[in-house]
């Protein structure tokens, strides 16, 4: 995606931005995303913005899907996925979610130009 920059958080976790707005970031282990059997914090959670609450709900409604959310992200237009489960997604599914994340955070001018160039 064009105009993407990568910043790094305090623990060197990558944060992908467009126009200084984050659209994907690799989260540090937090107490709200834990293994239900061991209680260990997930070390590989990725936060990805979504265009709307309905898009979020469509991704997280299937309990067998790798997409999820936590109470910490209630009201936030993002979904979570563990890096270790990305292989459960097709390349097309992942591409669509990343494109939607970028489109939801990029400026209107950049969105219009990208959509015109990609005929979407």
mmCIF file with all atom_site columns, C-alpha atoms in Angstrom, residues 50 52-63 65 67 79:
data_model
loop_
_atom_site.group_PDB
_atom_site.id
_atom_site.type_symbol
_atom_site.label_atom_id
_atom_site.label_alt_id
_atom_site.label_comp_id
_atom_site.label_asym_id
_atom_site.label_entity_id
_atom_site.label_seq_id
_atom_site.pdbx_PDB_ins_code
_atom_site.Cartn_x
_atom_site.Cartn_y
_atom_site.Cartn_z
_atom_site.occupancy
_atom_site.B_iso_or_equiv
_atom_site.pdbx_formal_charge
_atom_site.auth_seq_id
_atom_site.auth_comp_id
_atom_site.auth_asym_id
_atom_site.auth_atom_id
_atom_site.pdbx_PDB_model_num
ATOM 1  C CA . UNK A 1 50 ? -11.653 -2.157  10.125 1.00 0.00 ? 50 UNK A CA 1
ATOM 2  C CA . UNK A 1 52 ? -17.012 -0.216  10.547 1.00 0.00 ? 52 UNK A CA 1
ATOM 3  C CA . UNK A 1 53 ? -18.498 -2.044  13.502 1.00 0.00 ? 53 UNK A CA 1
ATOM 4  C CA . UNK A 1 54 ? -20.412 -4.288  11.102 1.00 0.00 ? 54 UNK A CA 1
ATOM 5  C CA . UNK A 1 55 ? -17.146 -5.271  9.402  1.00 0.00 ? 55 UNK A CA 1
ATOM 6  C CA . UNK A 1 56 ? -15.683 -6.067  12.808 1.00 0.00 ? 56 UNK A CA 1
ATOM 7  C CA . UNK A 1 57 ? -18.659 -8.191  13.811 1.00 0.00 ? 57 UNK A CA 1
ATOM 8  C CA . UNK A 1 58 ? -18.599 -10.056 10.491 1.00 0.00 ? 58 UNK A CA 1
ATOM 9  C CA . UNK A 1 59 ? -14.972 -11.064 11.115 1.00 0.00 ? 59 UNK A CA 1
ATOM 10 C CA . UNK A 1 60 ? -15.242 -12.036 14.788 1.00 0.00 ? 60 UNK A CA 1
ATOM 11 C CA . UNK A 1 61 ? -18.659 -13.742 14.868 1.00 0.00 ? 61 UNK A CA 1
ATOM 12 C CA . UNK A 1 62 ? -17.329 -17.210 13.960 1.00 0.00 ? 62 UNK A CA 1
ATOM 13 C CA . UNK A 1 63 ? -15.622 -18.667 17.071 1.00 0.00 ? 63 UNK A CA 1
ATOM 14 C CA . UNK A 1 65 ? -12.132 -17.929 12.925 1.00 0.00 ? 65 UNK A CA 1
ATOM 15 C CA . UNK A 1 67 ? -10.167 -13.112 14.186 1.00 0.00 ? 67 UNK A CA 1
ATOM 16 C CA . UNK A 1 79 ? -9.962  -6.767  15.105 1.00 0.00 ? 79 UNK A CA 1
#
